[in-house]
mmCIF file of N, CA, C and O in Angstrom:
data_model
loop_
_atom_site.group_PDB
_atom_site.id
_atom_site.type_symbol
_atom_site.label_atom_id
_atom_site.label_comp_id
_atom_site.label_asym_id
_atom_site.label_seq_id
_atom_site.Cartn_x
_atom_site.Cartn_y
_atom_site.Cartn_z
ATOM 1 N N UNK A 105 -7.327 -40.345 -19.672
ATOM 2 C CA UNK A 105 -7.841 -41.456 -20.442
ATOM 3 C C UNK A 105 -9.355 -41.529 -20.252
ATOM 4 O O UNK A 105 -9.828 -41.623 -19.119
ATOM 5 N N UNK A 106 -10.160 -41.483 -21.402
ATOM 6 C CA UNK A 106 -11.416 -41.796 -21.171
ATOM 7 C C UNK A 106 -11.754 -43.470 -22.079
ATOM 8 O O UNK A 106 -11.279 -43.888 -23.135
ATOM 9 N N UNK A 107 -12.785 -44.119 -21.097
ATOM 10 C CA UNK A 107 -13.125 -45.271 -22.099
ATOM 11 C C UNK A 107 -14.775 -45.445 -22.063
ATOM 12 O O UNK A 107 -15.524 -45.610 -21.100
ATOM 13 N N UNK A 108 -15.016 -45.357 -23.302
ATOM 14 C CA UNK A 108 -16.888 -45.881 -23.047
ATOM 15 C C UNK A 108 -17.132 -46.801 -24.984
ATOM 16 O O UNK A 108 -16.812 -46.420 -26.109
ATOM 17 N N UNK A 109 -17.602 -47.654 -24.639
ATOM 18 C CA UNK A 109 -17.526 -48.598 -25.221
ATOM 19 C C UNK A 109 -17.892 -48.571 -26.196
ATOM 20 O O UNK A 109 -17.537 -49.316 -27.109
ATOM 21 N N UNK A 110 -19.275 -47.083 -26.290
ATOM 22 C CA UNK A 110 -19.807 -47.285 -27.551
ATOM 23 C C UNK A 110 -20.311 -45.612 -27.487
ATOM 24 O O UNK A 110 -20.091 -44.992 -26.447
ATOM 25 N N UNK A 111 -20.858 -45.062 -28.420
ATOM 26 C CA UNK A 111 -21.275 -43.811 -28.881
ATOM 27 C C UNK A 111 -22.009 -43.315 -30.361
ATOM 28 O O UNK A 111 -21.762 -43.536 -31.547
ATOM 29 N N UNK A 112 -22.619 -42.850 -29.927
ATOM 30 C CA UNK A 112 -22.974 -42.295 -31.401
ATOM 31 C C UNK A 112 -22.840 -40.353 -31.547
ATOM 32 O O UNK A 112 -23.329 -39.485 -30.825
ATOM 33 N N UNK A 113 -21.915 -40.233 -32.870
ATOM 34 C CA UNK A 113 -21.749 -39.072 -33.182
ATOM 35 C C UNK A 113 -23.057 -37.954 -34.184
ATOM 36 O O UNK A 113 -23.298 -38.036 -35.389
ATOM 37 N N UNK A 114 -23.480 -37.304 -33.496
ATOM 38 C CA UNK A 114 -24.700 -36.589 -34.374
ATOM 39 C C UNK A 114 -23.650 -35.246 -35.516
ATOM 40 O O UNK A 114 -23.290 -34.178 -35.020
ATOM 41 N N UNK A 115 -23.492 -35.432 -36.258
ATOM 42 C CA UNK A 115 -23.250 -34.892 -37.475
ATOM 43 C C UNK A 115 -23.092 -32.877 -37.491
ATOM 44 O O UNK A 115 -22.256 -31.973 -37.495
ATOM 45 N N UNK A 116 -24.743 -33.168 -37.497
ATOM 46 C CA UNK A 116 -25.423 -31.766 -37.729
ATOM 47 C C UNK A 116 -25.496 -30.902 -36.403
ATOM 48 O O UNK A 116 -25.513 -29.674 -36.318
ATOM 49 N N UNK A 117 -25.540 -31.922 -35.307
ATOM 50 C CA UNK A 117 -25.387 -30.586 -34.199
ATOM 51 C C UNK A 117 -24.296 -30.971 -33.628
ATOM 52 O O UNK A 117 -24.497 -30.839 -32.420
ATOM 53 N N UNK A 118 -23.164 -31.408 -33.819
ATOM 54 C CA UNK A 118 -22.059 -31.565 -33.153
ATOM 55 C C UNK A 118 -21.929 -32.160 -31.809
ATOM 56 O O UNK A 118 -21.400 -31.587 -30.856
ATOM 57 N N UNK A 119 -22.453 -33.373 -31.786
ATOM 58 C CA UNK A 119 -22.685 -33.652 -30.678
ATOM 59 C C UNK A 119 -22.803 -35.086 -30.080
ATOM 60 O O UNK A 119 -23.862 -35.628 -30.397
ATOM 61 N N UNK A 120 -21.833 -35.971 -29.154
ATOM 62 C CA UNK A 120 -21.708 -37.388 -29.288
ATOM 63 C C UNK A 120 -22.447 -37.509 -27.911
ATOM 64 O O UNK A 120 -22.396 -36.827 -26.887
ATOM 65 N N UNK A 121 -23.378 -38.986 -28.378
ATOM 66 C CA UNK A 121 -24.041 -39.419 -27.313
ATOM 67 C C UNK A 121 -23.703 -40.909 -26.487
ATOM 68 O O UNK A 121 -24.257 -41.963 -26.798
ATOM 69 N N UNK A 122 -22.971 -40.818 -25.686
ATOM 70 C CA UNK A 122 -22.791 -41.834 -25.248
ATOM 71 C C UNK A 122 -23.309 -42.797 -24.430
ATOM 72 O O UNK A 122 -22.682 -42.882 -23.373
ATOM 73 N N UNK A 123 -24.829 -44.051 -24.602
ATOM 74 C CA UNK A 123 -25.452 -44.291 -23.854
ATOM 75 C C UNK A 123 -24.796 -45.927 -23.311
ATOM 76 O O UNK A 123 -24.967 -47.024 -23.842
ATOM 77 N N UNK A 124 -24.150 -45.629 -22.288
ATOM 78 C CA UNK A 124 -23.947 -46.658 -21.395
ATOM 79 C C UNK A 124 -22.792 -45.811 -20.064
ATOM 80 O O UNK A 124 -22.891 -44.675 -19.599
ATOM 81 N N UNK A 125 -21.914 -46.735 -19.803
ATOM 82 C CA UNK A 125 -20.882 -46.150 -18.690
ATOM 83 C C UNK A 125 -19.800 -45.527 -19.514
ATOM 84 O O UNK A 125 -19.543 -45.876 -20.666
ATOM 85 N N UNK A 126 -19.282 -44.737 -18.962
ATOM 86 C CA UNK A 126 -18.102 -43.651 -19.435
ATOM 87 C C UNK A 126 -17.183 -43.978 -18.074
ATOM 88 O O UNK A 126 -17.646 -44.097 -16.940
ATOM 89 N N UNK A 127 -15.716 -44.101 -18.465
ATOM 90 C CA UNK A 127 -14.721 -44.419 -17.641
ATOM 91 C C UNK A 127 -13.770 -43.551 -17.799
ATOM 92 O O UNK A 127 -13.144 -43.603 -18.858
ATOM 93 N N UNK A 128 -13.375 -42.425 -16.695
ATOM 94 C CA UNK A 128 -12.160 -41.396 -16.690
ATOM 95 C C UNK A 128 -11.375 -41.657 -16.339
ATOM 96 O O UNK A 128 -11.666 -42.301 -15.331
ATOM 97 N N UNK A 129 -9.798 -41.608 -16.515
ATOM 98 C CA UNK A 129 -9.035 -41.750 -15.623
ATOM 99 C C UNK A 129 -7.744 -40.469 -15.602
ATOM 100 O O UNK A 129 -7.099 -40.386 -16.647
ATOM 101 N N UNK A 130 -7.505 -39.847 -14.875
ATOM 102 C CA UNK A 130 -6.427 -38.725 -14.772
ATOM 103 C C UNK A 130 -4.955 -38.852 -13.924
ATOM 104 O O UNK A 130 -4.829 -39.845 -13.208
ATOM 105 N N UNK A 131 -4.140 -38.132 -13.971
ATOM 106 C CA UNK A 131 -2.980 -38.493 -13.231
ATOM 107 C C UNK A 131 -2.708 -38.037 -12.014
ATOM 108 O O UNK A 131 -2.824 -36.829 -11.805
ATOM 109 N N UNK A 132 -2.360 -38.777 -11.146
ATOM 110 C CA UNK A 132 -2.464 -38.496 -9.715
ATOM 111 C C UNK A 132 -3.634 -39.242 -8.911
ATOM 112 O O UNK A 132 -3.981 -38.815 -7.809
ATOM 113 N N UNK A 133 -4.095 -40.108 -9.356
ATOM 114 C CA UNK A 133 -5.176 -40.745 -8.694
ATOM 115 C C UNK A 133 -6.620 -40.162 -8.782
ATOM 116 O O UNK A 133 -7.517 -40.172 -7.939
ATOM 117 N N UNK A 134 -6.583 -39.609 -10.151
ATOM 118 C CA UNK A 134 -8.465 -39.094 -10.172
ATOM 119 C C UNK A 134 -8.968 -39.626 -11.185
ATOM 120 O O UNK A 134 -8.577 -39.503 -12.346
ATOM 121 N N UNK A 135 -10.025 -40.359 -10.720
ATOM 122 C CA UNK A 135 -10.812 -41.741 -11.543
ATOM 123 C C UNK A 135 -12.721 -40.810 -11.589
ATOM 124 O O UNK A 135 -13.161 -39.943 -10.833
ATOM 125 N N UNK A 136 -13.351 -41.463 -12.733
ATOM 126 C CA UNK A 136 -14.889 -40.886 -12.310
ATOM 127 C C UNK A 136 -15.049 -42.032 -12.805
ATOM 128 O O UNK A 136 -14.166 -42.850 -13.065
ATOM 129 N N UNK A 137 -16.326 -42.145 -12.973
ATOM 130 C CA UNK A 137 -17.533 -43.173 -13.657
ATOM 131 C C UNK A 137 -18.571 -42.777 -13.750
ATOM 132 O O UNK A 137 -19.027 -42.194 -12.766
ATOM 133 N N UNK A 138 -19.248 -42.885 -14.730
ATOM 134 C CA UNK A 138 -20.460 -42.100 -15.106
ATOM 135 C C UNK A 138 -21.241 -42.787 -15.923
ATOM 136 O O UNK A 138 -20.735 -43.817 -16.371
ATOM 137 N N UNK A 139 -22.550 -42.479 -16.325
ATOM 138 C CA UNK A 139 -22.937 -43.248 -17.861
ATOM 139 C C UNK A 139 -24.268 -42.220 -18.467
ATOM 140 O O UNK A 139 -24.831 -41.375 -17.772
ATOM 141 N N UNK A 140 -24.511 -42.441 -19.527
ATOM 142 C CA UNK A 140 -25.294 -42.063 -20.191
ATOM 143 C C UNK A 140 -24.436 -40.327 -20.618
ATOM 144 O O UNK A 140 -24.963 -39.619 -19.760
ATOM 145 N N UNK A 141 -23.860 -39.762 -21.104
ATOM 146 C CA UNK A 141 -23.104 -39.032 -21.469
ATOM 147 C C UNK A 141 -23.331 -38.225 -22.370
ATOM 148 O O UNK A 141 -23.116 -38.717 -23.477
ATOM 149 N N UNK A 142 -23.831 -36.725 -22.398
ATOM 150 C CA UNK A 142 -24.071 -36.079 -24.264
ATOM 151 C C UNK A 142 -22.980 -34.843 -23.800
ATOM 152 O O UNK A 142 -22.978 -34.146 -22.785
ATOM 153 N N UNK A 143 -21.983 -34.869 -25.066
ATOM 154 C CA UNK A 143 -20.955 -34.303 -25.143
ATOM 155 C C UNK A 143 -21.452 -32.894 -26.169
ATOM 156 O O UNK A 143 -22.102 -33.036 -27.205
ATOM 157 N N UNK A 144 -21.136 -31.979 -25.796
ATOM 158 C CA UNK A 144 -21.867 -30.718 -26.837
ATOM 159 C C UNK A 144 -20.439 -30.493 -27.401
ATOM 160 O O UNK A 144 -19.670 -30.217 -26.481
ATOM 161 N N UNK A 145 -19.981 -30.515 -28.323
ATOM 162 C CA UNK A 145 -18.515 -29.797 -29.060
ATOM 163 C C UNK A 145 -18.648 -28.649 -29.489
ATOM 164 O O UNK A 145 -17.560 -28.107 -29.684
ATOM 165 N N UNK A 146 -19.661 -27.935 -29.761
ATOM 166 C CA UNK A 146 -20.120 -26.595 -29.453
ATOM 167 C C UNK A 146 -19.970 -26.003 -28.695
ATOM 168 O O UNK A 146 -19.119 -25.114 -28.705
ATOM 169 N N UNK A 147 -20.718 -26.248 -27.750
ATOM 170 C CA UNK A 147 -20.517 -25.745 -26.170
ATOM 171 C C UNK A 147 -19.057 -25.750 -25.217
ATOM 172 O O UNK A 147 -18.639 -25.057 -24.290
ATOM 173 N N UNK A 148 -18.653 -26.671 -25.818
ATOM 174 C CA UNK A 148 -17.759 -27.550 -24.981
ATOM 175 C C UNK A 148 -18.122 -28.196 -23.554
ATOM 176 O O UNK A 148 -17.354 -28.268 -22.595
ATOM 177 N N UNK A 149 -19.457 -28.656 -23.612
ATOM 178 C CA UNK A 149 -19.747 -29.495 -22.283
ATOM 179 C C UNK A 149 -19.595 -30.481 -22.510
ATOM 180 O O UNK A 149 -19.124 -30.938 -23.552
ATOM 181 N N UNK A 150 -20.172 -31.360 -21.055
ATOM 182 C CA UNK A 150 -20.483 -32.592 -20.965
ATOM 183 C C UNK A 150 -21.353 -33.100 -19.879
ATOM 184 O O UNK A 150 -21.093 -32.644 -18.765
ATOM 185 N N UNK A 151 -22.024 -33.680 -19.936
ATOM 186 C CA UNK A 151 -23.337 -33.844 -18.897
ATOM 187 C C UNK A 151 -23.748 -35.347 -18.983
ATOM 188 O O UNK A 151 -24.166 -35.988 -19.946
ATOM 189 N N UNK A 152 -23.516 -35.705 -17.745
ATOM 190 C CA UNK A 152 -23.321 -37.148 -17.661
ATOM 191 C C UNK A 152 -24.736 -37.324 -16.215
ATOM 192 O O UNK A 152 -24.675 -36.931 -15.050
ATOM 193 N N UNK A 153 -25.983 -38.132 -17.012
ATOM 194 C CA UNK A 153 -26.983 -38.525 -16.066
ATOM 195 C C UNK A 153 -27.015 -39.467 -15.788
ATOM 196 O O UNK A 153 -27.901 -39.683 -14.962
ATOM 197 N N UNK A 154 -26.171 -40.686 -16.195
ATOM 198 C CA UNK A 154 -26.344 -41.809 -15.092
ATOM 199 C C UNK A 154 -25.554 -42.470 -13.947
ATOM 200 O O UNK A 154 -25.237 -43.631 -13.686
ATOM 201 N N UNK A 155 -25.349 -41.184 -13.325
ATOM 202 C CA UNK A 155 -24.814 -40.811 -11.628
ATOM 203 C C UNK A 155 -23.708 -40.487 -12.314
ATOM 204 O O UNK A 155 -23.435 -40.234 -13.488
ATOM 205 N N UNK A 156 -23.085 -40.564 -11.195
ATOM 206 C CA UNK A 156 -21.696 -40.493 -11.307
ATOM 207 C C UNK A 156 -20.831 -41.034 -9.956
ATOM 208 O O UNK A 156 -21.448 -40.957 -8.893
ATOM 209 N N UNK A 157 -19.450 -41.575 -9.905
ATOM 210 C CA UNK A 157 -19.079 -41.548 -9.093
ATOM 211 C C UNK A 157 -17.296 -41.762 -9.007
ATOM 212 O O UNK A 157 -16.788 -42.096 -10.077
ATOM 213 N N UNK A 158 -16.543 -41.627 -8.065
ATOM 214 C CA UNK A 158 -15.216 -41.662 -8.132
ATOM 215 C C UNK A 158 -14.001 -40.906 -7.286
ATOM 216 O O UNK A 158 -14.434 -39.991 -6.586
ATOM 217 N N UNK A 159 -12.657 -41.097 -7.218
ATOM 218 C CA UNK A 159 -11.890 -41.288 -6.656
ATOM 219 C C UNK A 159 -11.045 -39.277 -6.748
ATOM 220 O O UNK A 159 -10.773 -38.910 -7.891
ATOM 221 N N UNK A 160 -10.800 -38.451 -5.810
ATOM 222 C CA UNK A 160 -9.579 -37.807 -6.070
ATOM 223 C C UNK A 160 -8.436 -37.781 -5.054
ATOM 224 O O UNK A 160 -8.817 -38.656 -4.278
ATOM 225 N N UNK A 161 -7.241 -37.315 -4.556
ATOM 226 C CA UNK A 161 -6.484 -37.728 -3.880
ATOM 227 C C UNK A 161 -6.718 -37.583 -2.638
ATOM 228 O O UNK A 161 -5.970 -38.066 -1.788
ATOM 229 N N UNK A 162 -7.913 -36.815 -2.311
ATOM 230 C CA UNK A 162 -8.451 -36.203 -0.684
ATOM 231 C C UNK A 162 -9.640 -37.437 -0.669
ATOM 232 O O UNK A 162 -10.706 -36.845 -0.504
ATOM 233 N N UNK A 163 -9.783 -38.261 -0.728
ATOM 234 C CA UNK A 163 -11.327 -38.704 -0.995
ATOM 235 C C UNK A 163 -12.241 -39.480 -2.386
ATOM 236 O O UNK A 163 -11.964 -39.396 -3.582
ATOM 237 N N UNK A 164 -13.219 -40.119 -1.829
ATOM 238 C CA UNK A 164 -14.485 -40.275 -2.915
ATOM 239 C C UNK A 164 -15.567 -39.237 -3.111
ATOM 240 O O UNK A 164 -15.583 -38.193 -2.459
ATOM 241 N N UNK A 165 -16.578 -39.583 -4.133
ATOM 242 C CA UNK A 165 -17.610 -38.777 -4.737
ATOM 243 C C UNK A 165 -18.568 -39.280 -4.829
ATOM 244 O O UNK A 165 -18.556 -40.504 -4.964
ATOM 245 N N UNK A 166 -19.688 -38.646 -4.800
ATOM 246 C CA UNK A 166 -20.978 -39.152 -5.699
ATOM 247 C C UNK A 166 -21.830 -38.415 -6.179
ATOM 248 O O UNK A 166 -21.757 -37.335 -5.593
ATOM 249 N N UNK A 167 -22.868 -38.403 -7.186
ATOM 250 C CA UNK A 167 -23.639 -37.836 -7.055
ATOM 251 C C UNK A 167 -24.766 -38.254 -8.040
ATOM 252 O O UNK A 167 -24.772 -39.456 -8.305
ATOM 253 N N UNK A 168 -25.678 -37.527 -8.606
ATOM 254 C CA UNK A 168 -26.905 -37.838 -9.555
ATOM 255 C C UNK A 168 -26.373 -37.577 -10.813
ATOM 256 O O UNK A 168 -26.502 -38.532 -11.580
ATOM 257 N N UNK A 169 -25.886 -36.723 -11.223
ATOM 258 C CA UNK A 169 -25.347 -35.973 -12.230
ATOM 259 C C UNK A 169 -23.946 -35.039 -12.247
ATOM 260 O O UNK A 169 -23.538 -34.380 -11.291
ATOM 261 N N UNK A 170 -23.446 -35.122 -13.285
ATOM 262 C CA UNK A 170 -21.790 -34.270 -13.168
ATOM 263 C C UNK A 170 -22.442 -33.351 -14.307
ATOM 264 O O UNK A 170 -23.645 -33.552 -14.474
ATOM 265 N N UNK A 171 -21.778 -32.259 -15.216
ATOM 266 C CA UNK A 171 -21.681 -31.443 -15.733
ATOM 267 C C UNK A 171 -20.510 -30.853 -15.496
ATOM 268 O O UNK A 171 -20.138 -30.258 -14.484
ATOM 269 N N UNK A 172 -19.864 -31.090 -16.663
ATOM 270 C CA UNK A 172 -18.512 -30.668 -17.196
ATOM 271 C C UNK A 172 -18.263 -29.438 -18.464
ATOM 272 O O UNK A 172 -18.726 -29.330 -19.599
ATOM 273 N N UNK A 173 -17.358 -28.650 -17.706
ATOM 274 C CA UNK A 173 -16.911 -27.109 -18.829
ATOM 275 C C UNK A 173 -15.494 -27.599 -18.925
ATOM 276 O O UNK A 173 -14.499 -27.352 -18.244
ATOM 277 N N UNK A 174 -15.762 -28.625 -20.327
ATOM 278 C CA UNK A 174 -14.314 -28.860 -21.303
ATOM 279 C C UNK A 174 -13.484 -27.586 -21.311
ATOM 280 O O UNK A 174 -12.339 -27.695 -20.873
ATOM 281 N N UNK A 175 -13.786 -26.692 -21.635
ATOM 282 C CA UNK A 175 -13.545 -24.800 -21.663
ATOM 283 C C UNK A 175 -12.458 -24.639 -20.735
ATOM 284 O O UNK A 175 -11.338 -24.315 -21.129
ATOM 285 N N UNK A 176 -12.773 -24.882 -19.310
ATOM 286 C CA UNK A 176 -12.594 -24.031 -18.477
ATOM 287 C C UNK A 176 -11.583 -25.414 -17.473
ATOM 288 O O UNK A 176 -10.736 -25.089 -16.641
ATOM 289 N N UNK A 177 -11.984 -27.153 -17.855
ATOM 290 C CA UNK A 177 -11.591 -28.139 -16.999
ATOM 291 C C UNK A 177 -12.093 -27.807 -16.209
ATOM 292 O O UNK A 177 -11.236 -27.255 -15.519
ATOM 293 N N UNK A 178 -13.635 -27.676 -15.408
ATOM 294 C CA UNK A 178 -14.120 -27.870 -14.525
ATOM 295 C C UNK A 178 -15.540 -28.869 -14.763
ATOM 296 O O UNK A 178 -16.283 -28.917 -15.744
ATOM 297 N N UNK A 179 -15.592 -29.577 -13.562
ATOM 298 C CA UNK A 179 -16.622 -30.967 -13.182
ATOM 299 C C UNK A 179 -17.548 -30.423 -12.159
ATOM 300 O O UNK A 179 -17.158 -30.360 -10.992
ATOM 301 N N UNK A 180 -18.632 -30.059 -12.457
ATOM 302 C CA UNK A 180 -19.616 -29.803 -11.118
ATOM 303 C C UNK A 180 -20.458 -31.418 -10.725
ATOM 304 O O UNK A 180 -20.792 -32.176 -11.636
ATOM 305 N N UNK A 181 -20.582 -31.581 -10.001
ATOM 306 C CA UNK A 181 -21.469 -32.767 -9.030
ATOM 307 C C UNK A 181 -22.623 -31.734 -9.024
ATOM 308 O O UNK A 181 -22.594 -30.518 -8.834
ATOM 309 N N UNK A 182 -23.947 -32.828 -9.364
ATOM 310 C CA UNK A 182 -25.369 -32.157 -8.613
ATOM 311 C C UNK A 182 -25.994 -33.030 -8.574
ATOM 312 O O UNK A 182 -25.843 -33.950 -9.378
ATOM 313 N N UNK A 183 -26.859 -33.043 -7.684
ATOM 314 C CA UNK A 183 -27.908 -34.073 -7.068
ATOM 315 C C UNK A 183 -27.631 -34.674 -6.138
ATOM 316 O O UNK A 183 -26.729 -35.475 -6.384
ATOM 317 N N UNK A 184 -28.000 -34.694 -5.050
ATOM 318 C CA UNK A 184 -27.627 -35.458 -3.812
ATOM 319 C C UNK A 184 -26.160 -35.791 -3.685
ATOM 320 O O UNK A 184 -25.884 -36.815 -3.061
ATOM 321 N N UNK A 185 -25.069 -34.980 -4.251
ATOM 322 C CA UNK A 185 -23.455 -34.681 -4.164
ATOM 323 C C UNK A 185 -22.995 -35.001 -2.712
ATOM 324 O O UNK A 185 -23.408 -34.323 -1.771
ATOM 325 N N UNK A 186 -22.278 -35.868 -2.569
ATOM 326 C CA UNK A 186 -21.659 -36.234 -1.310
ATOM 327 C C UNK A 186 -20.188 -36.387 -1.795
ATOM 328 O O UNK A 186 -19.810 -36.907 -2.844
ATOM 329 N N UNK A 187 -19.204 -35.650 -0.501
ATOM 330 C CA UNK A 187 -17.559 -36.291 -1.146
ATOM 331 C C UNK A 187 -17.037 -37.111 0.487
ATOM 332 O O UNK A 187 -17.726 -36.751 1.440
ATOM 333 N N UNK A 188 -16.759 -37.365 0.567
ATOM 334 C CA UNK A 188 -16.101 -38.143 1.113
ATOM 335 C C UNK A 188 -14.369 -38.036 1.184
ATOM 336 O O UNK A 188 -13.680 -38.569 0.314
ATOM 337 N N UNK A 189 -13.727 -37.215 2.428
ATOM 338 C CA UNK A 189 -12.129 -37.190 2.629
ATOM 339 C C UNK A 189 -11.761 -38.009 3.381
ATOM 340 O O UNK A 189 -12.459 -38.396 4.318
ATOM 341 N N UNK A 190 -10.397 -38.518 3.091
ATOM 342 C CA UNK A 190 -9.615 -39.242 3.815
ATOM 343 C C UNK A 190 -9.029 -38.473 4.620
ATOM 344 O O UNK A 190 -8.584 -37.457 4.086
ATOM 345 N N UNK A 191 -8.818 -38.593 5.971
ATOM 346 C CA UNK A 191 -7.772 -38.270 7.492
ATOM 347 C C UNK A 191 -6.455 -37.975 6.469
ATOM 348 O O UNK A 191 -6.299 -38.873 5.642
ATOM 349 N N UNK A 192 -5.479 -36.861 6.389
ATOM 350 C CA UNK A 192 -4.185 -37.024 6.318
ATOM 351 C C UNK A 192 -3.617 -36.796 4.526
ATOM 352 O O UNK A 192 -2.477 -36.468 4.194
ATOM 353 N N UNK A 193 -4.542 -37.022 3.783
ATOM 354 C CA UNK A 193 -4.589 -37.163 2.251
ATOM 355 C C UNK A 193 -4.364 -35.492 1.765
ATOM 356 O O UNK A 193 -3.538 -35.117 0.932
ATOM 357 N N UNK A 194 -5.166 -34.763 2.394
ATOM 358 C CA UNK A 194 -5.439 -32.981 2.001
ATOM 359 C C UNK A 194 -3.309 -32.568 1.865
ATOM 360 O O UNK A 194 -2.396 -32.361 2.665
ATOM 361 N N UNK A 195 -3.438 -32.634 0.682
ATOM 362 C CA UNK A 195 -2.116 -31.603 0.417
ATOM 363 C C UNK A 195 -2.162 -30.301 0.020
ATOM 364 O O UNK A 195 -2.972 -29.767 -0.737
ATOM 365 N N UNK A 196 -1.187 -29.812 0.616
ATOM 366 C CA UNK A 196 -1.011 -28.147 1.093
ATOM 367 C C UNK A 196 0.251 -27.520 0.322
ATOM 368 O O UNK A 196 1.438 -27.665 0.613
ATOM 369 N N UNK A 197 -0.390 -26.682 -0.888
ATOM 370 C CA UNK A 197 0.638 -26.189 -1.695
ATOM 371 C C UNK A 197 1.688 -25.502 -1.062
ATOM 372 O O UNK A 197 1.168 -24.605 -0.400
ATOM 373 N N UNK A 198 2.988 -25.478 -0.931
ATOM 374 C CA UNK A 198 4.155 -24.719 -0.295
ATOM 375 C C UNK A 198 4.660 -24.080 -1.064
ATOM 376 O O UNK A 198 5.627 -23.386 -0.751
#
């Protein structure tokens, strides 16, 4: 589930800008928050500069910036990236 309140879609380069907070939510307990958001549908990115921060089942996050490969489902953290694990949370595929 994503929620952000407002956006504007650019036409000609394929490309939605979302300037305020962006709200993720995934299953299993993985939450982000982010804001200021430009989505490339071209590219298939997403690059979110106004921080970021949030929840996965080992831990919290933070950082300056995320950058996301829609492509591939991967989220990089950059900028002063800190995660934060919980004691006991780390599950171990069998």
């Amino acid at each position: 589930e994503i929620r952000a309140p407002r956006s504007a879609y650019d036409y000609d380069q394929s490309r939605i800008d979302v300037n305020g907070p962006v709200a993720f939510a995934g299953p299993d307990g993985y939450r982000m928050n982010t804001g200021n958001v430009e989505i490339d549908l071209k590219n298939r990115t997403a690059v979110g500069t106004g921080g970021v921060s949030g929840e996965v089942p080992t831990g919290t996050f933070r950082a300056e910036r995320m950058i996301a490969d829609l492509e591939n489902r991967t989220v990089t953290l950059d900028g002063n990236a800190r995660l934060r694990m919980t004691p006991g949370k780390m599950r171990i595929p069998q």
